[in-house]
Coordinates of C-alpha atoms in Angstrom, one line a residue:
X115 CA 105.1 130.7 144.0
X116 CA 102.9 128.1 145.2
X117 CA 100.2 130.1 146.5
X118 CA 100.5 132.0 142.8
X119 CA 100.0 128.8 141.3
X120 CA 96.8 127.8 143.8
X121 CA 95.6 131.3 143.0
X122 CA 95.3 131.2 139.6
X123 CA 93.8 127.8 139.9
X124 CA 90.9 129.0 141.8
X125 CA 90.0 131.1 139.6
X126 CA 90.1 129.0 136.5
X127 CA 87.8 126.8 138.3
X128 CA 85.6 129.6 139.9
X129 CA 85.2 130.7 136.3
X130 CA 84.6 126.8 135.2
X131 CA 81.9 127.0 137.5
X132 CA 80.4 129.6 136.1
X133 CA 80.6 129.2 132.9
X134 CA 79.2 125.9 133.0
X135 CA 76.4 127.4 135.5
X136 CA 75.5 130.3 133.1
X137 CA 74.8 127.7 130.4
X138 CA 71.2 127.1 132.3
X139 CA 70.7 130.8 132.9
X140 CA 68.4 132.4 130.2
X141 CA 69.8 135.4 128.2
X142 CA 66.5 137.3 129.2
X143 CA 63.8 136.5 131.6
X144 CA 60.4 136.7 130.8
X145 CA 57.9 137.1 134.0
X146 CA 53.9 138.3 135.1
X147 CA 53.4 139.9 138.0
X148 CA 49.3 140.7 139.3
X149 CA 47.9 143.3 141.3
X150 CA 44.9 144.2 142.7
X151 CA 44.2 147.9 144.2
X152 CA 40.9 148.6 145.5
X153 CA 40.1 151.7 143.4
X154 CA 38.0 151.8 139.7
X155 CA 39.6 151.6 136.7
X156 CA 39.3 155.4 135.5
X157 CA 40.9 157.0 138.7
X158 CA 43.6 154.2 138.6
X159 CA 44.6 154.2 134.8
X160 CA 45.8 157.7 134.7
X161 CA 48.2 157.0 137.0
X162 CA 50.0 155.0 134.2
X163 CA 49.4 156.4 131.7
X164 CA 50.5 159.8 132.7
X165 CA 53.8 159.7 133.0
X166 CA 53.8 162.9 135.6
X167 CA 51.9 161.4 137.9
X168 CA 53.8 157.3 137.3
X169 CA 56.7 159.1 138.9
X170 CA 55.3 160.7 141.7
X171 CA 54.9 156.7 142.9
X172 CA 56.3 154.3 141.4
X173 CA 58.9 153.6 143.9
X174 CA 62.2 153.7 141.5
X175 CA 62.1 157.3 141.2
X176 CA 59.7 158.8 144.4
X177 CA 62.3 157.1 146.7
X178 CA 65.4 158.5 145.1
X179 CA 65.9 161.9 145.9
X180 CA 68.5 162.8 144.2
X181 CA 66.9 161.6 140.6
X182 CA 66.2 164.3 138.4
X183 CA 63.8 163.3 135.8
X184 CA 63.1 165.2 132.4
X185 CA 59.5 164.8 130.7
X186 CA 58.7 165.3 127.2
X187 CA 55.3 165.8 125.3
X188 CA 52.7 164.6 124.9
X189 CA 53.0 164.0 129.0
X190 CA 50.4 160.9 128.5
X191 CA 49.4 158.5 126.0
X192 CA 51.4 156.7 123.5
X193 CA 54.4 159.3 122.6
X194 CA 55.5 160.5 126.0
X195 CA 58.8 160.1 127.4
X196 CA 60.8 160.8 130.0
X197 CA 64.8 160.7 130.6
X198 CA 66.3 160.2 134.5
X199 CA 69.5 160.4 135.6
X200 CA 71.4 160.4 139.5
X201 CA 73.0 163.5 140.1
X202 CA 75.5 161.5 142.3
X203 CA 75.6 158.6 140.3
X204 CA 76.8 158.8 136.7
X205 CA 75.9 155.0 136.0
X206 CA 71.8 155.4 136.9
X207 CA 70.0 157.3 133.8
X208 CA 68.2 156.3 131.3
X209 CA 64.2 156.6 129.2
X210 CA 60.6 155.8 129.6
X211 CA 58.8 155.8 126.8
X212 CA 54.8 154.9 126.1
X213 CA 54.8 152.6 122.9
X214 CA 51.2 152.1 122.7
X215 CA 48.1 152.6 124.6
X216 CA 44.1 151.8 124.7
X217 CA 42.8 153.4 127.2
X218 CA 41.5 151.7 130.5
X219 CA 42.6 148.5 129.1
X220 CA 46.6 147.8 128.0
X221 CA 49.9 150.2 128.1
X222 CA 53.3 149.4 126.7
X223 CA 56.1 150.6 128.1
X224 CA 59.9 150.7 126.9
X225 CA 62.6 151.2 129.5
X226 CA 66.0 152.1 128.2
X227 CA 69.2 151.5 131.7
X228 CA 72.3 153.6 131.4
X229 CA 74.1 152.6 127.6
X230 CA 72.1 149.2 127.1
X231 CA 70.5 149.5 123.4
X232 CA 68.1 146.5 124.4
X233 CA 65.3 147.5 126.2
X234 CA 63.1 146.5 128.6
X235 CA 59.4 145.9 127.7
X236 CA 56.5 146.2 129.9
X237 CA 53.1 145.8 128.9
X238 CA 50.2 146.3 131.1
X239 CA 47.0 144.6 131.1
X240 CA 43.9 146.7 133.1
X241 CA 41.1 144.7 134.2
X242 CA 38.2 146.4 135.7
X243 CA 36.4 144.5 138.8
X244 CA 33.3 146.7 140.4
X245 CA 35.2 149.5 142.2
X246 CA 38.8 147.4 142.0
X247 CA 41.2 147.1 139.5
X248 CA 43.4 144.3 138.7
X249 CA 47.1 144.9 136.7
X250 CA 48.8 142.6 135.4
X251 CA 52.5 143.4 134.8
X252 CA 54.4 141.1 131.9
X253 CA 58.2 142.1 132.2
X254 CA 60.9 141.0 129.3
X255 CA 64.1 141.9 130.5
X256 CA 66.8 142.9 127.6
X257 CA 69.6 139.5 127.0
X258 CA 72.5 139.9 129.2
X259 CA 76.0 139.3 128.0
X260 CA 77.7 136.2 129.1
X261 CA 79.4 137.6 132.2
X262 CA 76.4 139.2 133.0
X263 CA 73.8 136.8 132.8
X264 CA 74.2 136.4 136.5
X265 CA 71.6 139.5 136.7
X266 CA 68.9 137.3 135.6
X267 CA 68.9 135.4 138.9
X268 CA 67.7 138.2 140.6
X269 CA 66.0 140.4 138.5
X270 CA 62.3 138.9 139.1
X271 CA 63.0 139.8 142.9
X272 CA 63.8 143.2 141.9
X273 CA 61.1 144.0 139.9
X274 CA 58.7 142.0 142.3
X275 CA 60.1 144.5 145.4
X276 CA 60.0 147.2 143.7
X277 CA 56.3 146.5 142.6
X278 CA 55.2 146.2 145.7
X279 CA 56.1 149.1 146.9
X280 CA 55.0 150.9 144.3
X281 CA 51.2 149.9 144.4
X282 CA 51.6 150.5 148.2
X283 CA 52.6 154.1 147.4
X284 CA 50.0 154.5 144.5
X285 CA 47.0 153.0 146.9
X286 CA 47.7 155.7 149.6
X287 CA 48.3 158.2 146.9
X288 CA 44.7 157.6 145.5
X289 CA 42.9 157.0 149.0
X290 CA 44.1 160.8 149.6
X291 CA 42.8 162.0 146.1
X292 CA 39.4 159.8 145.7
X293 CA 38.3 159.5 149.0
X294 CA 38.1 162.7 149.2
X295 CA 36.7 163.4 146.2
X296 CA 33.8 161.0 147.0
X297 CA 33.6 162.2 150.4
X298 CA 32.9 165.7 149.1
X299 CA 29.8 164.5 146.7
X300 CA 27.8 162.3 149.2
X301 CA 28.1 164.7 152.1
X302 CA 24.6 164.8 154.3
X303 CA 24.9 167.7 156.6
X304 CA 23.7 168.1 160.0
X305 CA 22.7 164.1 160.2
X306 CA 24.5 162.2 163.2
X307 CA 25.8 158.7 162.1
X308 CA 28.3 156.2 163.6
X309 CA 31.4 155.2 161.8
X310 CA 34.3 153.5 162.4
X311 CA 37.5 155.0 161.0
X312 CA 40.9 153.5 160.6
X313 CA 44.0 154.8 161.8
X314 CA 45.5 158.1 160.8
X315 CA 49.1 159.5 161.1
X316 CA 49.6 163.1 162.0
X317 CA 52.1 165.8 161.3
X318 CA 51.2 168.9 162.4
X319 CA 51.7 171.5 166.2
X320 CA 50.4 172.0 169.3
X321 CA 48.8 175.2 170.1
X322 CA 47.6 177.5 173.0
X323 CA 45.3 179.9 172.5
X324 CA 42.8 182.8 173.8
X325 CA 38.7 181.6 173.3
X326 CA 37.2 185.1 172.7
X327 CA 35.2 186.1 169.7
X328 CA 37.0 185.4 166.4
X329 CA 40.4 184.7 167.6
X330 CA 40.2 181.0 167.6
X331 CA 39.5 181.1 164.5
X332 CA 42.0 183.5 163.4
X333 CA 44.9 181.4 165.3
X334 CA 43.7 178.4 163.3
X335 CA 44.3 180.2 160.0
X336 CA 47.4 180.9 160.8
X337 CA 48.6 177.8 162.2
X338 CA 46.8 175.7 159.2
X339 CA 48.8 177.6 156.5
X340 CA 52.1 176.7 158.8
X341 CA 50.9 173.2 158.7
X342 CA 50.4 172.9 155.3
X343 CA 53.6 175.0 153.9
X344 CA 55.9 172.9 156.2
X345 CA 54.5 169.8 154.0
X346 CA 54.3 171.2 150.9
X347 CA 57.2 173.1 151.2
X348 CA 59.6 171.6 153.5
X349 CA 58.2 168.3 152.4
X350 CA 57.5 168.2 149.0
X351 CA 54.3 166.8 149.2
X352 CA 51.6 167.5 146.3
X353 CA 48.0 168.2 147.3
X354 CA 46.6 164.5 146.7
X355 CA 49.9 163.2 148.8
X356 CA 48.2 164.6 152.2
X357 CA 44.9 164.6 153.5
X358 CA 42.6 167.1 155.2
X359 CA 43.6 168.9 158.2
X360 CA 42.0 167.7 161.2
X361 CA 41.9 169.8 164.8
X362 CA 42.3 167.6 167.7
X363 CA 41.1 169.7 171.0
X364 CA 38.7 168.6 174.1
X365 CA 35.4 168.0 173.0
X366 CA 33.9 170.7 175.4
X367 CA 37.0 173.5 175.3
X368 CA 34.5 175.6 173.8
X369 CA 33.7 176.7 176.7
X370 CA 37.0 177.4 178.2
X371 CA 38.4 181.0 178.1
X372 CA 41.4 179.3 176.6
X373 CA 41.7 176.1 174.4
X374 CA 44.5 173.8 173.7
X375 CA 44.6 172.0 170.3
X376 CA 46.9 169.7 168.2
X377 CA 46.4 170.8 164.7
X378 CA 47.8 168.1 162.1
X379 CA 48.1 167.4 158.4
X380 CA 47.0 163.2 157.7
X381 CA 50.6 161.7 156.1
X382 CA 50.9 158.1 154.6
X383 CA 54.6 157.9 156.7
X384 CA 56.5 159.1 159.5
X385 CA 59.8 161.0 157.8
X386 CA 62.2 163.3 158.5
X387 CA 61.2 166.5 160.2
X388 CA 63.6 169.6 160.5
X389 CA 61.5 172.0 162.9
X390 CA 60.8 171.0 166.4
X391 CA 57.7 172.8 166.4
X392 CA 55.8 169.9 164.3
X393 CA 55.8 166.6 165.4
X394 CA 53.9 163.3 164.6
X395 CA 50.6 162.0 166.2
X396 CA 48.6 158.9 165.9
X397 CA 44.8 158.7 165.6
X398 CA 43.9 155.1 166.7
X399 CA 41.4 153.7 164.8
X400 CA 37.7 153.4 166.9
X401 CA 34.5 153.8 166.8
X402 CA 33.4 157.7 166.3
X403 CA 29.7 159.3 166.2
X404 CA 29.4 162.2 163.5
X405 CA 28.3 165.3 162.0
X406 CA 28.9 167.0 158.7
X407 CA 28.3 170.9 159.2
X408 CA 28.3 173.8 157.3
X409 CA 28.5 177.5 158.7
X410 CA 29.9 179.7 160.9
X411 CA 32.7 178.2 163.2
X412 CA 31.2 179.6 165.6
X413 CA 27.7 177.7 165.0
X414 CA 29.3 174.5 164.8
X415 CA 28.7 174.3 169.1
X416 CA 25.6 173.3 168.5
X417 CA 26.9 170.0 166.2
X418 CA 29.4 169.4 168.9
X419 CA 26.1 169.5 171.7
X420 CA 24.2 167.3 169.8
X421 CA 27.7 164.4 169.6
X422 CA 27.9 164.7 173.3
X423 CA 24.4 164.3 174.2
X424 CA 24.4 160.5 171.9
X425 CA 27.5 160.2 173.7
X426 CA 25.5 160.8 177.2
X427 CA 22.5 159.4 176.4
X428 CA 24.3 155.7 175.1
X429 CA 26.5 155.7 177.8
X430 CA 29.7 156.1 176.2
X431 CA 32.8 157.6 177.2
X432 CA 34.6 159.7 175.1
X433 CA 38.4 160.8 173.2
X434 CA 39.3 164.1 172.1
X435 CA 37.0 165.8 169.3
X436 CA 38.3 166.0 166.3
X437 CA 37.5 168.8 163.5
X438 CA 38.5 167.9 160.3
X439 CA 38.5 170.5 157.6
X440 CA 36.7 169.4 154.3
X441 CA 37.5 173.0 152.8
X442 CA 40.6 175.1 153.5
X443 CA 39.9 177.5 156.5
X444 CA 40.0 181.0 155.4
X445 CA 36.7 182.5 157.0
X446 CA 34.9 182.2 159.8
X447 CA 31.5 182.7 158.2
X448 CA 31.4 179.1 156.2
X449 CA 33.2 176.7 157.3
X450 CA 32.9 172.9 155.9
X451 CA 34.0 170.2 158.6
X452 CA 33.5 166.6 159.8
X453 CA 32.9 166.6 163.6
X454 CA 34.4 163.4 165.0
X455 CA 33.8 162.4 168.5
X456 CA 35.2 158.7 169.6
X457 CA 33.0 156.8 171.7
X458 CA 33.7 153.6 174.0
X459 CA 31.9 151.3 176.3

């Protein structure tokens, strides 16, 4: 009976305590988060304002797999929607809706959780700086109930989190859709030049293969299109969530009767792989000398001559060439690469 008694009077004053503490806890919060990402305003605000292409990032729904999300027209612009719900949670669903918009500038969203009738509003501010883009995100949460106001203490830290993520996700996304894009309209063929290229993670498969008239060629077709269905496929990956196949082989196997090569798709992320034929690779960032060419794959011996020779003639040692495809592979007679040779003293 005694320990009945203490019981109940813990929690009557558990439940003092918060009561009293909830009286300094707001019914909504009100908070601005900013963001810079370092790409220009018209190739970043579609990413918003689309909201396709929001989900395919923002963090909330690209890093629940089991979300199944429902879009309605018009798919961008002030009038689209979308519903979500967990197929293995009842209690996650809800809307998106686009309130307003003016485009390159400010977005209002509305974001409707599970049965709550008050929404939450985020508005958008997009301010263009040179070749960056600055966001600023103003968030007014919906008013909790009185037992629930708790939630306020730790919403800022959610959205914050999930935030940050998000523009990490949406800067790779973009540096595999614009880079490449820009890459592909300043291209200077044949002209050697030094650059100095960041790191890259692989997924692709090591190969073995004759070197006799087109059948190099031929072995790569066939092992690019395995590369590339295993991550779109297997994967789920869209065509601006991956980057250019690269070809990773001994600069001078061209003259072998038989060359080995690692042939690998450029990912953001290590995940989890089902076929032990692929596995991951690391490019380390360095210092490379290179060659844009155009033509048959067969010609592109003499590009690979001319890296070696700087190579020689400065001194340098060397890695392993590397052969990235600019355009998919699909015939010998025009091919579009980057030739990549790392150099070192």
């Amino acid at each position: 009976m005694r320990w009945i008694k203490f019981g109940i009077f813990m929690v009557l004053f558990f439940g003092a305590v918060y009561a009293v503490s909830m009286t300094f806890v707001d019914e909504n919060k009100n908070f601005t988060i900013e963001k810079e990402i370092d790409y220009p305003i018209d190739k970043v605000f579609p990413q918003f304002n689309n909201l396709q292409n929001f989900t395919r990032w923002n963090s909330f729904f690209s890093d629940n797999k089991d979300l199944s999300v429902q879009y309605f027209t018009p798919y961008e612009g002030r009038g689209s929607a979308l519903s979500f719900h967990d197929q293995k949670d009842d209690d996650v669903f809800g809307d998106v809706f686009i309130r307003y918009e003016n485009p390159e500038r400010t977005l209002k969203y509305q974001l409707f959780e599970g049965r709550k009738s008050t929404p939450y509003s985020i508005d958008l501010k997009f301010i263009a700086q040179n070749n960056k883009t600055k966001i600023i995100w103003f968030v007014h949460t919906p008013k909790q109930p009185f037992l629930k106001r708790s939630l306020n203490l730790i919403s800022e830290d959610f959205w914050v989190d999930n935030i940050d993520k998000s523009m990490k996700n949406l800067y790779h996304l973009l540096g595999n859709k614009v880079d490449r894009e820009m890459q592909h309209e300043s291209l200077k063929f044949d002209s050697l030049i030094v650059e100095q290229q960041d790191t890259q993670l692989l997924l692709g498969i090591n190969v073995t293969t004759k070197n006799v008239k087109d059948a190099l060629f031929k072995n790569i077709v066939i092992n690019h299109n395995k590369a590339t269905n295993y991550v779109k496929m297997d994967l789920g990956k869209r065509d601006d969530e991956y980057g250019e196949p690269i070809l990773i082989t001994d600069a001078d196997s061209f003259k072998d009767k038989e060359v080995s090569y690692f042939y690998g798709i450029p990912l953001s992320k290590k995940e989890g792989i089902t076929d032990n034929n692929f596995s991951f690779r690391t490019i380390n960032g360095a210092k490379y000398y290179v060659i844009f060419y155009q033509g048959s794959y067969a010609g592109r011996v003499q590009a690979i001559q001319q890296l070696l020779t700087k190579a020689k003639r400065d001194t340098m040692r060397i890695g392993d060439l590397q052969q990235t495809f600019l355009e998919e592979p699909t015939t010998d007679t025009n091919t579009v690469m980057k030739l990549s040779l790392p150099v070192y003293k």
